[in-house]
Every structure is written in structure tokens, then in C-alpha cells.
Amino acid sequence: MQDLLESPIEFLKGVGPQRGELLRKELGIGTFRDLLLHFPFRYIDRSRFHTARDLAAQVEEHSQVQLRGRIGQWRMVGEKQGRRMTATFTDATGSVELVWFKGLKWLQQSLKTGEEYIVFGRPGSFKGKVNMPHPELELAATWDQGLDAALQPVYSTTEKLAAKGLTSRAIWKLLKALLPQTSGLIPETLGQEHVQWLGGISREEAFRQVHAPLDAQQLELARRRLKFEELFFIQLALLKQKQLTQQSVRGHVFARVGERLNQFYAEQLPFELTGAQKRVVKEIRKDMADGRQMNRLLQGDVGSGKTLVGLLSMLIALDNGYQAALMAPTEILAQQHFATITRMLGDMPVVVRLLTGSTKQGERKSLLTALRMGEVHIIVGTHALLEDRVVFDRLGLVVIDEQHRFGVAQRARLWAKSEVPPHVLVMTATPIPRTLAMTIYGDLETSVIDELPPGRKPIRTVHRFDGARNAVFGFLEEEMEKGRQVYVVYPLIEESEKMDLKHVMDGFESLSRRFPLPRYAVGIVHGRMDHETKDYEMARFKKGETNVLVSTTVIEVGVDVPNASVMVIENAERFGLSQLHQLRGRVGRGAEQSYCILMTGDKLSQDARTRLATMVRTNDGFEIAEADLRLRGPGDLMGTQQSGIPQLRIADLVEDAELLASARQAAQRVLDEDPALQEPRHAPIARAMRERKDDVAWGRIS
Ligand code: ADP
Ligand code: MG
């Protein structure tokens, strides 16, 4: 019986081989079941009519509306590209101009002047008059007979499909034909208690209601039930995965807190750890001591002191007789970590070495030998650490900074460098919204540093238009006179690299003119320079020999110059939110009041405005991450490539955050009470799990 749902889509009445092939190619709908799972992305309330008058009052307010009235004589107007067909549509309250640019021939033949029509579409305005481009049309007489649902689902489709008649409406028709046949074939997948909690709506009923809702309330229940189910099974899979890893992957046992850690703490650490740092170190220590491999994500806003937590963790590894590696995404950052760590350790007997792409041949050779012999305790590096010739004596811990730049596969290579897999600590400075973290890293432990070191003054952020540049320069001068340093950052993307580089150079020149030698010095770094020049320029800025550093985003992550107190971001509208936040995090690292100045031209899109306003409003990385998620959606946020975000069919990580938390709790409880899903009350869940072949790709670290 169940097989009906597995039938190839072309066997559905009204589909056939040609459309079947298209559905498969365009929408991935290969079976009856796939069609059922093709959920509407919104609904139109067709029980509600607007009038021409209320549209005229506030055109902008309306998305899609329907009107009932009569169509007047059509006419052709305009020339060439602007050529179009129009007709006046009149109801009891006024009139609206209907406009068409395409499909004119067919319209001219079929449009019935003087007849009563229902028109449906998105209103706009042109020269002060309300219009409606390309409305859906239906004769009122037909409409009155055929009104079978007030709430009409809208399905995503493609141009190719629509050309073959598979419009949203046609897809709906297919579903309405399919639904009655599926009676009794859509088994429950949730436990009784869950169903009850969700308002008692069965799975079968839920499918019926989303595709052909009786009313808004039933629809809401159905959608909620299906969203919960989707999120529940993702969480169950992730938690199950976590359960398995914990049972099967053995890890080094770091039981000792020894000499090096204690000595560092007592003699070298120049400040107290923050409460959050202490808590996180404790979590990590406990994790590395319990005999299982640690897979932990460390989240903390820029400047929260993650590097130090990484270092303390590495010292624990050392105290237990193991080596540790710290991997950074860029050369500049690796060098900086190396310098910081070396400085912090002072004259402690710890051997720290640096390995990057530009490490000289001879040095590399001796380094690799020392590493293999176990003479190097901590190695800091870039991707170069992943190469096969990098062999450890006893690798116990890998700390990965700024995780989002490393692919999953690359991390796997590090893991392979040791028979017993090393503990893994991933530090990310791009806070991930809670809902995303739960979904992507649901099988990982998470630590959060939610506190900044004391004495930091919140950075003041302002938005200035290019016209105010003189005033901005004046402000920079004041700050420099106080001895502070300034970053000026320009966007640089591949597609417009030449132009972008020119802007950086122009900026450099005009700043050099405005802040001339010998009183001032302006430096420049960008990705197109060779390593030596870049390092030289960075070092000069760090030492305070340059007052202004003009750069591209090469300084985005991790660079730490406490005396720099002003960050100017040029063409700020071209940056994403998290990037802006990262850049801003380069200042505010010392005790001085710091500033971030977002420069833009006058023309800004709505999204850009929202981004800038968010930056001005808050310094909180988590809040910014949430806003970013809302603006861009989860795929973009993480970079679609290896994001590890499961494709969601109906749930939405932004809107359904609470439901997600409930789903995770429910999944956790099921596993706690019945780890193998053997109890009869969980039978539907167990069956559904077995049947999920499926599309869940969870982001795994290492
Ligand atoms: P991030 O989390 O962005 O990687 P860093 O590790 O670079 O932050 O730390 C930012 C700055 O704060 C560094 O200069 C570091 O020395 C300093 N710092 C870290 N922890 C503390 C602390 N507990 N008290 C004072 N300063 C600290
Ligand atoms: Mg850092």
C-alpha cells in the first residue's frame, strides 16, 4: 500500500512523461511523496476583496490584492521597449490601470471588455495613478462557481515549468488530485505526546491542511506540526550522532593540571581571567579529561579573549605530555598568534614554532624534524600545517582559530595526523545565532565567552556620507594628535579587483596628502603585496611608526593593535554585517575610547540602510549575527559551500527559533529516556528514523 507514495511522478494523472521529467529536473520532484513534500511558500487569502479606493489611499501598504469589477476597452501605448497594453478596471469606488508587457496577442483575443472580472496582483503606481502590472484574471462568473478554498496555496515553480503549464495553480491542482488517494498512506512519525502537544493534528491531516486549508487556524496548526517534525528529526539525528561519537571515539585523557599551566598562571599572566574565560577553561579541561575526544566550539565576540583560552588549553595538553597545534586562516594572523604566545610565555621552557607558506626551505626542514621528534611543543601555523609531511610525535590538541575559513575536509586531514584523534577546539569570532549553532553544530559541545575583559569602553559607531569627509579627516587629525592610530579600510572583491585596488591607492594618496610627512606617516597593506612588504607595513603600524594604515580586508580577522582607536570603513554599504563587525573589532582593544566611522555615498539600498543602522545601534556580536541571519538567510551567512545547514522544507531558522528549541528538547528527552528507541511509544519515531535516507548533512568538526 505504502508504495503509492513512491510512484514516479509521471504516473500522476495530469503529469505524464514530459512534465514528469521537468518536475524532476527543475524542482527535484520525482515521486508522489516528493510532491506532497513540496510545501506552499505562502497563501493568498481569496476571501478578501479590496477596492480601488483603498488602494489609492496607500499603494505601498499592499502586497497582493484582489478586486472585483469590470474591464474597459484595452489600448496599446508606448514605443519599443516601453510598448504595453493597458485597460481601465473599474469597481464601485474608482478605477485602476491594468498593464501588460507580455503575452499581448493572447490577451487581446481573450479579454472580454465590459465583463465582470476578479483581478489579482500587486498594485503599484505610475504618474500618481494606481496600476497593476500583469494581474491574474478570472471571469467573476467562473470564480463564483469555482471558489473551493478561501486560502490558496502558492507554490514555487520555475519559468521552464510555467511554460509547460506547470504554474503554481497547476501544481496545486495536481496536489488536490493526489491528496484523496493518499488517505491512510501517510503514517504518523511522532509520538502520541508530541502530537498532543502540537494540537492533536495527525501527520496525514497536516498534509491535507497545508495543501488545502480549511481555515487559517487549521493551517497554522498544520504548519506548526510539520515544522516541528522537520526540526525534531534533524535534532534527533544530530543528538544521536553525538551519542555515537561519545560512545565510540576514544580520546587522549588529559587528567593532569600540571607545572606549565600553574607556572603560567602564577608568573606570566598579566591580568585576571574574566569569569567567562574561567568557566570556559573549566569546561574544556573537563572535556579533555574524560576519555572521549573533545569536539568543542568556542564562541566569543571579537576581543573577548579567545586566544588566551586557546593557549591555556594547549598548556594542559603539554602538561600531559602531548603537543598542540594552533591553526589560523591567514599568514598575518598566524604570525600574530605566534608573537603573542611567545611573548606571553616569556622565558617558560616551552618550545613554540611557526610554520606558514613562507617559512624558508632550510628552516622548514629542521622544524619538521623537531616536530616529529617531539621537540616542538606548540606549533602555530596556517594551512601549511595540513600538508602530509607535517608529522607529529604526539599530537594531543588542535586549536583552530576563525573556523569559518576552514573546510570540513581540511579539518579531517588534521584529525588524521594522530592514531587517537586529537581533541579539537574551534574558536569562532563570528558569533553564530543560537538557532543556527543548534542546527549546524548540534552534535558539538559549545562554550560561549559572553563577557569582555574589564575596562573596555564600548566603541562609538557613526554613519557619515562622503560629503562629510572633511569633517571626518578633521576628527582623525584630533585623534592622531592624541597619539592614536587609525585604520582606513576599503572593500576589495575579485569581480571588481582592478577598480577596487585603484580606490585603495587613491585613498592612500589623498590621506598622504592630507597627513603629510614628517609629522604623519601613512602606510598601506593589501592582498596583492608580497609577504615581506605586507609584514613590514604591519610591523610598522604595530610599532606605532605609521599613524594611518590604509588597507583592504586583509586586516579583517584577529589583528591586534591596542593603540589603534579609529576604524574608518569606506564604501561601508558594500560589506556584510558580520564583516563590518569583525572590522570594527580591530579597535576598542585598548583603554581609550574608540570609534568606528562608516562612510557611504548617498544612494543606499534598504538592506544597506538596515545593516548600517544595526552597526550604529549595537556592539553585540550575537545581536548582529541574528540581524545578519534575518537579512541574508542561513545559507549565505555560513557560505553555502560547506555550511552543513540542512535544507529546510518548511521550518525557518529565524522565525521558528522557539519551536526549534522545543524540538531539540523533545529529541533530547526521547533519547534520554529511550536511547535505542525501543519502547513501543517511540515506534513511529524509530520507523521514521530508519526511513530517512536522507538529506540531512550535519556540519561535523574534524
Ligand atoms: P579574540 O577573542 O577576538 O581573539 P583576543 O584573544 O585577541 O580576542 O584578545 C583581545 C585582547 O584582550 C588581547 O589584547 C588580550 O591580551 C586581551 N585580554 C584577553 N583576556 C583578557 C583579560 N582577562 N583581561 C584583560 N585583557 C585580556
Ligand atoms: Mg582572535
XYZ file of C-alpha atoms and ligand atoms in Angstrom:
730
model
C 0.000 0.000 0.000
C 2.735 2.402 1.002
C 4.153 2.090 -2.479
C 1.734 4.552 -3.973
C 3.755 7.394 -2.500
C 6.879 6.048 -4.162
C 5.262 6.035 -7.607
C 7.167 8.018 -10.209
C 5.642 11.436 -10.628
C 4.845 10.950 -14.312
C 2.208 8.380 -13.303
C 0.158 11.035 -11.585
C -2.862 11.998 -13.618
C -2.167 15.246 -15.406
C 1.621 14.870 -15.405
C 2.909 12.411 -17.990
C 6.499 11.781 -19.126
C 7.395 15.251 -20.370
C 6.184 17.248 -17.397
C 7.412 14.488 -15.081
C 10.919 14.897 -16.415
C 10.718 18.644 -15.942
C 9.390 18.376 -12.396
C 12.270 16.076 -11.557
C 14.870 18.352 -13.108
C 13.545 21.697 -12.009
C 12.174 21.003 -8.553
C 13.567 17.612 -7.606
C 10.072 16.156 -7.524
C 10.473 12.550 -8.623
C 7.710 10.759 -6.749
C 4.235 11.302 -5.358
C 5.854 11.697 -1.971
C 8.130 14.455 -3.215
C 5.121 16.309 -4.488
C 3.450 16.074 -1.083
C 6.590 17.492 0.424
C 6.603 20.422 -1.974
C 5.053 22.812 0.502
C 3.494 26.127 -0.460
C 5.707 29.066 0.417
C 2.750 31.303 1.119
C -1.005 31.600 0.926
C -3.338 34.089 -0.610
C -6.497 34.978 1.181
C -9.003 34.999 -1.634
C -11.988 35.574 0.547
C -10.968 39.170 0.931
C -11.581 41.900 -1.606
C -10.040 45.332 -1.788
C -11.467 48.361 -3.509
C -9.862 50.765 -5.922
C -10.311 53.472 -3.331
C -8.402 51.826 -0.529
C -5.569 51.014 -2.927
C -5.307 54.639 -3.959
C -5.079 55.646 -0.326
C -1.954 53.597 0.388
C -0.490 51.729 -2.538
C 2.738 50.887 -0.719
C 0.956 49.041 2.060
C -0.361 46.279 -0.135
C 1.450 43.241 -1.363
C -1.071 41.284 -3.366
C -4.718 42.126 -3.528
C -7.816 41.214 -5.431
C -10.519 43.435 -6.777
C -13.885 42.775 -8.351
C -15.066 44.981 -11.183
C -15.310 45.491 -14.929
C -12.631 45.782 -17.572
C -12.871 48.586 -20.107
C -11.542 48.706 -23.698
C -7.850 47.860 -23.969
C -5.339 50.093 -25.794
C -1.739 49.890 -26.891
C 0.590 52.641 -25.666
C 4.305 53.476 -25.662
C 7.148 52.701 -28.044
C 9.628 49.851 -28.414
C 10.702 48.517 -25.020
C 8.032 50.580 -23.320
C 5.318 49.217 -25.554
C 2.464 47.863 -23.483
C -1.198 47.153 -23.330
C -3.434 48.838 -20.792
C -7.074 48.696 -19.757
C -9.028 50.564 -17.128
C -10.547 48.422 -14.440
C -13.456 49.942 -12.571
C -15.270 48.962 -9.412
C -17.882 50.850 -7.388
C -15.286 53.029 -5.720
C -12.944 54.038 -8.511
C -10.550 52.652 -11.078
C -7.146 51.092 -11.521
C -4.997 50.803 -14.636
C -4.140 47.230 -15.660
C -0.870 46.888 -17.589
C 0.688 44.094 -19.641
C 4.026 43.901 -21.384
C 3.955 40.288 -22.493
C 1.521 37.739 -23.861
C -0.370 40.515 -25.554
C -1.727 38.618 -28.506
C -3.468 36.044 -26.413
C -4.858 38.723 -24.098
C -6.234 40.776 -26.934
C -8.140 37.775 -28.155
C -9.482 36.610 -24.838
C -10.139 39.740 -22.804
C -13.860 40.396 -22.564
C -14.480 44.116 -22.456
C -17.340 45.093 -20.175
C -17.455 41.773 -18.343
C -17.119 41.428 -14.613
C -13.724 40.093 -13.582
C -11.773 39.219 -10.479
C -8.266 40.645 -10.833
C -5.450 39.690 -8.565
C -1.955 41.141 -8.343
C 0.484 43.513 -6.812
C -0.544 47.154 -7.089
C 1.919 49.873 -7.965
C 1.679 53.442 -9.073
C 2.684 55.318 -12.192
C 2.420 59.077 -12.544
C 0.226 59.302 -9.480
C -2.241 56.693 -10.682
C -2.693 53.226 -9.221
C -1.857 50.412 -11.621
C -1.481 46.678 -11.529
C 1.034 45.020 -13.833
C 0.243 41.553 -15.141
C -2.692 40.747 -12.900
C -4.193 37.278 -12.722
C -7.624 37.423 -14.293
C -10.686 35.346 -13.818
C -14.232 35.922 -15.010
C -16.387 36.617 -11.980
C -18.922 34.051 -13.134
C -16.335 31.254 -13.164
C -14.888 32.448 -9.928
C -18.231 32.310 -8.136
C -18.721 28.707 -9.170
C -15.244 27.534 -8.509
C -14.365 29.009 -5.169
C -13.244 25.899 -3.385
C -10.814 27.397 -0.939
C -10.534 30.818 0.575
C -6.878 30.275 1.382
C -4.995 29.403 -1.751
C -1.508 27.997 -1.515
C 1.247 29.414 -3.688
C 3.978 27.010 -4.810
C 7.405 27.774 -6.066
C 7.841 26.918 -9.706
C 10.253 27.867 -12.467
C 9.988 29.598 -15.804
C 10.505 26.341 -17.661
C 7.760 24.655 -15.690
C 5.380 27.554 -16.114
C 6.000 27.452 -19.871
C 4.762 23.845 -19.833
C 1.685 24.909 -17.929
C 3.003 23.937 -14.528
C 2.196 27.172 -12.786
C 1.638 27.398 -9.073
C -2.049 26.895 -9.726
C -1.429 23.781 -11.793
C 0.779 22.310 -9.087
C -1.975 22.968 -6.633
C -4.391 21.117 -8.888
C -2.074 18.115 -9.007
C -1.938 18.069 -5.245
C -5.676 18.314 -4.938
C -5.915 15.284 -7.179
C -3.291 13.400 -5.199
C -4.458 14.086 -1.670
C -7.658 11.988 -1.658
C -5.693 8.970 -2.910
C -3.276 9.120 -0.027
C -5.838 8.548 2.660
C -4.434 6.050 5.141
C -0.998 6.078 3.499
C 0.724 8.804 5.453
C 1.809 7.206 8.721
C 2.377 9.070 11.929
C 6.026 9.805 12.666
C 5.793 11.423 16.079
C 4.970 10.033 19.488
C 1.489 10.478 20.903
C 2.646 13.029 23.461
C 4.214 15.194 20.751
C 1.120 15.057 18.593
C -0.960 16.064 21.563
C 1.348 18.931 22.350
C 1.048 20.126 18.769
C -2.720 20.385 18.996
C -3.620 16.806 18.156
C -3.183 17.131 14.409
C -2.054 13.904 12.752
C 0.542 13.832 10.021
C -1.959 12.933 7.357
C -4.285 15.705 8.416
C -1.390 18.143 8.460
C -0.536 17.371 4.840
C -4.129 17.865 3.839
C -4.331 21.186 5.626
C -1.143 22.725 4.254
C -2.118 21.961 0.702
C -5.824 22.680 1.028
C -6.505 24.566 4.234
C -9.978 24.742 5.669
C -9.272 27.935 7.525
C -6.409 29.970 8.888
C -6.440 28.281 12.258
C -6.224 24.743 10.891
C -3.500 25.872 8.540
C -1.470 27.323 11.367
C -1.727 24.107 13.378
C -0.730 22.043 10.381
C 2.268 24.172 9.563
C 3.431 24.152 13.138
C 3.144 20.410 13.331
C 5.150 19.915 10.116
C 7.801 22.412 11.143
C 8.197 20.756 14.480
C 8.533 17.389 12.837
C 11.187 18.630 10.441
C 13.234 20.222 13.205
C 12.693 17.314 15.571
C 14.204 14.755 13.221
C 17.209 16.926 12.432
C 17.858 17.347 16.125
C 17.292 13.678 16.793
C 19.838 12.776 14.117
C 22.381 15.247 15.498
C 21.926 14.150 19.078
C 22.123 10.518 18.035
C 25.359 11.340 16.240
C 26.707 12.965 19.355
C 25.695 9.929 21.384
C 27.556 7.665 18.967
C 30.727 9.762 18.932
C 30.774 9.835 22.658
C 30.417 6.106 22.850
C 32.881 5.154 20.184
C 35.609 7.747 19.650
C 38.194 7.471 22.322
C 40.308 10.460 23.151
C 43.514 11.223 24.978
C 42.977 11.598 28.670
C 44.393 14.879 29.939
C 43.966 14.224 33.624
C 46.797 16.354 34.892
C 46.828 20.051 35.529
C 50.488 20.497 35.870
C 53.502 22.593 36.092
C 53.288 24.640 32.939
C 49.731 25.757 33.393
C 50.310 26.630 37.034
C 53.522 28.444 36.343
C 51.971 30.412 33.528
C 49.063 31.350 35.692
C 51.169 32.394 38.632
C 54.071 34.098 36.900
C 53.207 35.109 33.367
C 49.572 36.063 33.103
C 49.460 39.856 33.271
C 45.796 40.074 34.176
C 42.981 38.146 35.801
C 40.900 35.891 33.620
C 37.358 37.079 33.143
C 34.638 34.990 34.759
C 33.609 33.725 31.337
C 37.171 32.709 30.451
C 37.487 30.803 33.709
C 34.233 28.989 33.145
C 35.155 28.055 29.595
C 38.612 26.793 30.539
C 36.970 24.608 33.146
C 34.567 23.207 30.561
C 37.420 22.457 28.196
C 39.531 20.852 30.906
C 36.731 18.594 31.983
C 36.069 17.666 28.386
C 39.662 16.697 27.677
C 39.922 14.563 30.801
C 37.020 12.211 30.412
C 38.436 9.763 27.918
C 36.453 10.881 24.919
C 37.600 13.057 22.093
C 36.682 16.672 22.612
C 34.854 18.421 19.795
C 34.099 21.824 21.097
C 33.073 25.070 19.537
C 34.195 28.195 21.341
C 32.153 31.243 20.526
C 33.060 34.681 21.719
C 32.702 38.151 20.371
C 35.707 39.960 18.942
C 38.090 40.951 21.696
C 36.644 38.606 24.280
C 39.982 36.890 24.778
C 39.695 33.604 22.945
C 43.397 33.367 22.143
C 44.231 33.135 25.787
C 41.720 30.353 26.312
C 43.332 28.551 23.399
C 46.753 28.963 24.950
C 45.656 27.693 28.361
C 44.107 24.649 26.714
C 47.347 23.968 24.871
C 49.298 24.181 28.090
C 47.053 21.489 29.554
C 47.953 19.274 26.601
C 51.640 19.971 27.186
C 51.340 19.160 30.870
C 50.031 15.766 29.885
C 52.938 15.040 27.593
C 51.334 15.974 24.284
C 51.992 18.502 21.542
C 49.494 21.125 20.482
C 48.810 22.933 17.217
C 47.190 26.286 16.631
C 45.936 26.873 13.144
C 44.967 30.289 11.789
C 43.359 31.221 8.485
C 45.900 33.814 7.348
C 49.605 34.362 7.485
C 49.280 37.665 9.308
C 47.136 36.068 11.932
C 49.415 33.066 12.390
C 52.359 35.395 12.868
C 50.456 37.447 15.334
C 49.402 34.405 17.343
C 52.964 33.195 17.320
C 54.209 36.556 18.571
C 51.506 36.836 21.241
C 52.069 33.342 22.531
C 55.824 33.658 22.574
C 55.538 36.953 24.410
C 53.028 35.662 26.911
C 55.029 32.567 27.710
C 58.098 34.680 28.401
C 61.018 32.546 29.446
C 58.994 29.471 30.276
C 60.508 26.252 28.931
C 58.042 25.809 26.103
C 59.189 25.461 22.518
C 56.884 27.340 20.161
C 57.479 27.415 16.413
C 55.817 28.993 13.410
C 55.072 27.246 10.139
C 53.499 29.068 7.230
C 53.676 29.112 3.466
C 56.597 31.482 3.580
C 58.750 29.556 6.026
C 62.127 29.124 4.325
C 63.097 25.736 2.992
C 66.007 25.079 5.349
C 64.161 26.246 8.409
C 61.162 24.201 7.455
C 63.235 21.046 7.280
C 64.690 21.386 10.727
C 61.338 22.428 12.095
C 59.615 19.361 10.709
C 62.273 17.089 12.153
C 61.972 18.706 15.568
C 58.208 18.374 15.377
C 58.430 14.688 14.542
C 60.871 14.135 17.381
C 58.542 15.846 19.829
C 60.994 18.670 20.451
C 58.478 21.293 19.424
C 55.670 21.677 21.934
C 53.382 24.152 20.269
C 53.255 24.763 16.556
C 51.446 27.759 15.190
C 50.640 27.935 11.520
C 48.371 28.294 8.552
C 47.079 25.716 6.084
C 50.687 24.672 5.779
C 50.103 22.563 8.892
C 47.816 20.325 6.886
C 50.481 19.097 4.492
C 51.324 15.438 4.684
C 54.952 15.998 5.545
C 53.892 17.686 8.767
C 54.153 14.791 11.190
C 53.780 14.975 14.934
C 55.252 12.870 17.688
C 52.183 13.026 19.916
C 49.549 15.464 18.771
C 47.032 15.939 21.567
C 45.114 19.099 20.797
C 44.328 21.184 17.764
C 43.033 24.684 18.242
C 41.500 26.202 15.134
C 41.026 29.948 15.041
C 38.314 31.562 12.955
C 36.799 28.316 11.902
C 34.624 29.559 9.070
C 37.593 29.758 6.753
C 38.487 26.125 7.081
C 36.622 23.478 5.179
C 35.401 20.336 6.836
C 37.704 18.254 4.660
C 40.740 20.237 5.716
C 39.936 19.674 9.342
C 39.622 15.972 8.702
C 43.216 15.958 7.480
C 44.412 17.321 10.775
C 42.480 14.705 12.600
C 44.224 12.015 10.598
C 47.602 13.081 11.918
C 47.287 11.027 15.038
C 46.137 7.484 15.742
C 43.941 8.538 18.590
C 42.286 11.652 17.238
C 43.407 14.855 18.932
C 40.997 16.981 20.875
C 39.610 19.770 18.750
C 38.766 23.261 19.862
C 37.298 25.515 17.216
C 37.253 29.201 18.051
C 34.986 31.435 16.082
C 34.845 35.177 16.225
C 31.758 35.299 14.110
C 29.071 34.574 16.599
C 26.567 32.153 15.212
C 22.951 32.732 16.089
C 21.746 30.217 18.622
C 19.323 28.574 16.260
C 21.967 28.094 13.606
C 24.511 26.776 16.046
C 21.968 24.294 17.285
C 21.310 23.096 13.787
C 24.803 23.069 12.361
C 26.838 22.185 15.389
C 24.100 20.295 17.167
C 26.442 17.385 17.753
C 29.177 19.534 19.278
C 29.650 20.905 22.716
C 29.577 24.670 22.762
C 31.295 27.150 25.026
C 30.493 30.812 24.985
C 32.589 33.695 26.268
C 29.892 36.213 26.942
C 31.935 38.820 28.749
C 34.599 41.257 27.620
C 37.748 41.941 29.659
C 37.137 44.753 32.130
C 37.830 48.391 31.317
C 36.785 48.266 27.679
C 34.801 51.247 26.541
C 32.076 50.430 24.022
C 33.078 51.549 20.546
C 31.117 54.512 19.231
C 29.878 53.895 15.727
C 28.594 56.533 13.340
C 27.487 56.628 9.731
C 28.765 59.520 7.597
C 28.123 60.355 3.972
C 31.020 61.006 1.640
C 30.132 64.695 1.680
C 31.255 64.899 5.300
C 34.746 63.678 4.514
C 36.472 66.903 5.550
C 34.916 66.793 8.979
C 35.906 63.141 9.296
C 39.504 63.957 8.391
C 39.460 66.705 10.984
C 38.383 64.197 13.574
C 41.138 61.798 12.548
C 43.634 64.580 12.983
C 42.430 65.248 16.531
C 42.768 61.602 17.422
C 46.229 61.350 15.914
C 47.285 64.425 17.802
C 46.352 62.491 20.930
C 48.739 59.784 19.774
C 46.159 57.335 18.478
C 46.302 55.352 15.275
C 43.742 54.941 12.529
C 42.678 52.201 10.130
C 41.058 53.107 6.827
C 39.603 50.043 5.148
C 38.450 49.664 1.546
C 36.404 46.846 0.036
C 38.111 44.585 -2.430
C 36.365 41.819 -4.247
C 37.562 39.722 -7.114
C 34.940 40.810 -9.613
C 35.974 44.428 -9.417
C 39.511 43.970 -8.209
C 41.138 46.478 -10.542
C 38.776 49.279 -9.670
C 38.884 48.405 -6.004
C 42.668 48.459 -5.909
C 42.617 51.827 -7.603
C 40.330 53.151 -4.890
C 42.686 51.885 -2.213
C 45.628 53.580 -3.912
C 43.687 56.816 -4.423
C 42.680 56.728 -0.785
C 46.250 56.176 0.235
C 47.380 59.149 -1.839
C 44.761 61.556 -0.603
C 45.415 60.569 3.010
C 49.153 61.000 2.485
C 48.478 64.472 1.136
C 46.181 65.400 3.988
C 48.525 63.923 6.611
C 51.974 64.661 5.203
C 55.401 63.628 6.363
C 57.277 64.272 8.535
C 54.551 64.934 11.085
C 52.490 61.942 9.977
C 53.122 58.652 8.243
C 50.583 56.717 6.254
C 51.049 53.015 5.496
C 49.262 50.635 3.194
C 48.622 46.883 3.026
C 46.599 44.860 0.587
C 46.396 41.270 -0.537
C 48.312 41.934 -3.740
C 51.550 42.771 -1.941
C 54.202 40.186 -1.346
C 54.566 38.809 2.140
C 57.644 40.760 3.073
C 56.191 44.133 2.219
C 52.954 43.280 3.941
C 54.726 42.127 7.084
C 56.921 45.180 7.036
C 53.946 47.521 6.806
C 52.034 45.655 9.509
C 55.035 45.721 11.799
C 55.473 49.461 11.292
C 51.880 50.100 12.222
C 52.118 47.832 15.238
C 55.182 49.674 16.452
C 53.398 52.975 16.008
C 55.700 54.167 13.229
C 52.724 54.811 10.957
C 49.684 56.741 12.155
C 47.289 55.617 9.484
C 47.020 52.215 7.898
C 45.128 52.105 4.626
C 44.139 48.569 3.812
C 41.759 46.106 2.283
C 40.072 43.484 4.386
C 43.322 41.590 4.922
C 43.183 43.013 8.421
C 39.682 41.709 8.956
C 40.346 38.948 11.408
C 42.296 38.929 14.561
C 44.794 41.767 14.100
C 45.510 43.289 17.490
C 46.918 46.819 17.803
C 45.579 48.276 21.062
C 46.680 51.827 20.280
C 44.523 51.998 17.157
C 41.327 53.734 18.153
C 39.605 54.716 14.921
C 38.296 52.424 12.213
C 37.123 54.155 9.064
C 35.321 51.865 6.649
C 34.996 53.215 3.125
C 32.059 52.106 0.959
C 30.655 50.544 4.064
C 27.490 49.640 2.180
C 29.429 47.019 0.258
C 30.293 44.984 3.330
C 28.167 42.368 5.016
C 27.166 42.785 8.627
C 29.469 40.235 10.138
C 32.383 41.606 8.151
C 31.661 45.124 9.391
C 31.535 43.815 12.917
C 34.837 41.997 12.503
C 36.486 45.107 11.144
C 35.120 47.224 13.944
C 36.555 44.698 16.378
C 40.052 45.818 15.335
C 39.609 48.898 17.513
C 38.417 49.222 21.075
C 41.118 46.853 22.252
C 42.908 49.335 24.468
C 41.682 51.544 27.298
C 40.939 54.546 25.059
C 37.552 55.491 23.664
C 37.391 54.051 20.164
C 35.369 54.955 17.099
C 34.082 53.285 14.006
C 33.112 55.533 11.098
C 31.061 54.003 8.321
C 31.440 56.046 5.139
C 28.969 55.707 2.266
C 27.630 57.528 -0.749
C 24.124 58.967 -0.743
C 22.373 56.174 -2.607
C 21.704 53.238 -0.332
C 19.530 50.191 -0.696
C 17.069 49.285 2.005
C 19.238 46.362 3.103
C 22.336 48.526 3.296
C 20.462 51.032 5.413
C 19.405 48.259 7.785
C 22.976 46.982 8.041
C 24.367 50.412 8.819
C 21.641 51.142 11.350
C 22.304 47.829 13.067
C 26.003 48.629 13.339
C 25.282 52.055 14.774
C 22.778 50.642 17.237
C 24.709 47.766 18.774
C 28.140 46.377 19.548
C 26.790 42.965 20.428
C 28.092 40.331 18.037
C 25.264 37.939 18.731
C 22.646 40.558 18.040
C 24.431 41.405 14.819
C 24.592 37.773 13.827
C 20.841 37.458 14.352
C 20.234 40.523 12.211
C 22.549 39.116 9.555
C 20.659 35.845 9.555
C 17.419 37.713 9.089
C 18.801 39.766 6.211
C 20.651 37.081 4.359
C 19.203 33.759 5.320
C 21.213 30.884 6.753
C 22.811 29.615 3.541
C 24.534 32.861 2.696
C 25.535 33.515 6.228
C 27.679 30.463 6.519
C 28.784 30.363 2.917
C 26.704 27.830 1.052
C 29.598 25.592 0.138
C 30.246 23.651 3.273
C 27.765 25.273 5.508
C 26.386 21.989 6.755
C 22.977 23.546 7.022
C 20.277 21.035 6.235
C 17.843 22.168 3.597
C 14.669 23.003 5.419
C 11.409 22.446 3.608
C 9.033 24.277 5.838
C 10.672 25.454 9.034
C 12.561 28.731 9.165
C 15.529 29.177 11.461
C 14.707 32.793 12.082
C 11.002 32.616 12.609
C 10.823 29.268 14.280
C 13.559 29.681 16.835
C 11.300 28.779 19.718
C 9.872 25.760 18.012
C 13.418 24.643 17.284
C 14.307 24.837 20.937
C 11.238 22.767 21.786
C 12.085 20.236 19.107
C 15.608 19.897 20.421
C 14.364 19.436 23.969
C 11.851 16.858 22.857
C 14.506 14.953 20.902
C 16.869 15.056 23.837
C 14.192 13.710 26.152
C 13.328 10.874 23.827
C 16.988 9.836 23.652
C 17.487 10.199 27.384
C 14.505 8.049 28.208
C 14.949 5.528 25.467
C 18.427 5.719 23.863
C 17.827 2.901 21.388
C 14.258 3.964 20.567
C 12.919 0.554 21.553
C 9.844 1.441 23.522
C 6.505 0.961 21.770
C 5.525 4.576 22.305
C 8.532 5.583 20.208
C 7.883 3.085 17.447
C 6.705 5.723 14.945
C 9.824 7.756 15.610
C 12.104 4.747 15.228
C 10.456 3.828 11.945
C 10.724 7.348 10.611
C 14.402 7.461 11.551
C 15.080 4.243 9.684
C 13.292 5.551 6.630
C 15.150 8.816 6.484
C 17.651 8.121 3.780
C 18.128 11.404 3.601
C 19.155 14.883 3.009
C 20.423 15.832 6.428
C 24.010 16.893 6.180
C 25.240 17.833 9.568
C 28.258 20.004 9.909
C 30.836 17.997 11.726
C 34.017 19.334 13.082
C 37.105 17.292 12.345
P 39.599 37.487 20.391
O 38.573 36.798 21.216
O 39.000 38.498 19.469
O 40.516 36.539 19.698
P 41.965 38.259 21.771
O 42.280 36.915 22.251
O 42.711 38.786 20.607
O 40.431 38.338 21.434
O 42.039 39.263 22.994
C 41.816 40.621 22.844
C 42.700 41.403 23.772
O 42.261 41.264 25.124
C 44.143 40.956 23.750
O 44.950 42.110 23.748
C 44.299 40.166 25.046
O 45.586 40.224 25.548
C 43.326 40.880 25.965
N 42.768 40.035 27.038
C 42.387 38.754 26.941
N 41.899 38.310 28.119
C 41.960 39.345 28.984
C 41.610 39.519 30.377
N 41.068 38.535 31.083
N 41.827 40.723 30.926
C 42.365 41.728 30.201
N 42.731 41.634 28.906
C 42.538 40.455 28.294
Mg 41.197 36.117 17.834
